[in-house]
Amino acid sequence: MSSIATITTSIAKVRSDLDPEWLEPDTRMRADLGLTSIDLLNVLALVTQSIGKKIMYEPLLLPEGKPRAELTIGELAAFVDDNLDAAEPDVVAM
């Protein structure tokens, strides 16, 4: 399954009122879909589960240490594709 398909399927699982067929790469998570930050975290968890690999999303979500105002499906898919071969982050005990 492509990253776009994985992401749109994950969004549809979090928001059952959305049809994944209507979602496009330029669809904005907050402005167009109304996803909350908790919704986005759930989407990221489902994407991680689907691809079977942990990805460190902080560089995407917190560029320069500041929360990102908006994120498109295509931007998330490109980030996932770019990081599929990266080493998995270490688990840090708290």
C-alpha atoms as one frame of an Amber mdcrd trajectory, in Angstrom:
protein
   0.000   0.000   0.000   1.333   3.476  -0.847   1.965   6.052   1.866  -0.915
   8.185   0.555  -3.293   5.205   0.747  -2.045   4.292   4.228  -2.586   7.852
   5.432  -6.036   8.284   3.880  -7.140   4.928   5.297  -5.814   5.949   8.722
  -7.662   9.277   8.551 -10.892   7.457   7.661 -10.436   5.176  10.686 -10.037
   8.194  12.978 -12.840  10.154  11.320 -15.421   7.684  10.034 -17.413  10.528
   8.455 -14.634  11.054   5.871 -14.415   8.982   2.689 -10.770   8.178   1.854
 -11.652   8.410  -1.854 -12.219  12.160  -1.446  -8.869  12.837   0.203  -6.117
  14.302  -1.981  -2.398  14.970  -1.378  -3.091  18.705  -0.998  -5.870  18.152
   1.567  -5.008  20.037   4.768  -5.411  18.105   7.995  -6.773  20.957  10.133
  -8.310  23.485   7.762  -9.936  21.027   5.345 -10.609  18.007   7.558 -10.939
  19.645  10.965  -8.571  17.164  12.603  -7.604  18.026  16.156  -4.113  17.463
  17.511  -5.379  14.263  19.175  -6.861  13.112  15.843  -3.492  13.716  14.184
  -1.676  11.708  16.869  -4.132   8.860  16.300  -3.523   9.052  12.537   0.247
   8.925  13.109  -0.149   5.914  15.415  -2.215   4.082  12.785   0.286   4.944
  10.039   3.136   3.661  12.211   1.208   0.472  12.928   0.385  -0.016   9.229
   3.952   0.381   8.003   5.343  -1.689  10.863   8.111   0.755  11.659   8.528
   3.573  14.161   9.224   6.975  12.657  10.332  10.051  14.571   7.705  12.624
  13.547   9.111  15.529  15.573  11.078  17.095  12.671   7.861  17.219  10.643
   5.552  18.422  13.402   7.951  20.741  15.239  10.217  22.369  12.641  12.738
  24.593  14.413  11.098  23.594  17.705   7.805  25.339  16.917   4.499  23.575
  16.262   3.543  23.469  12.634   0.351  25.377  11.813  -0.795  23.068   9.007
   0.068  19.754   7.387  -1.171  18.221   4.143  -1.639  14.551   3.390   1.055
  14.832   0.715   3.562  16.388   3.123   2.993  13.591   5.623   3.284  10.952
   2.877   6.545  12.452   1.594   7.940  12.507   5.142   6.978   8.864   5.701
   8.524   7.844   2.364  11.727   9.767   3.132  12.043   8.135   6.552  11.166
   4.514   5.798  14.846   3.592   5.557  15.965   5.669   8.555  17.039   3.933
  11.740  14.219   3.505  14.216  14.375   5.907  17.170  15.552   4.528  20.495
  12.973   4.014  23.199  13.654   6.341  26.104  12.433   5.307  29.543  10.755
   8.033  31.558
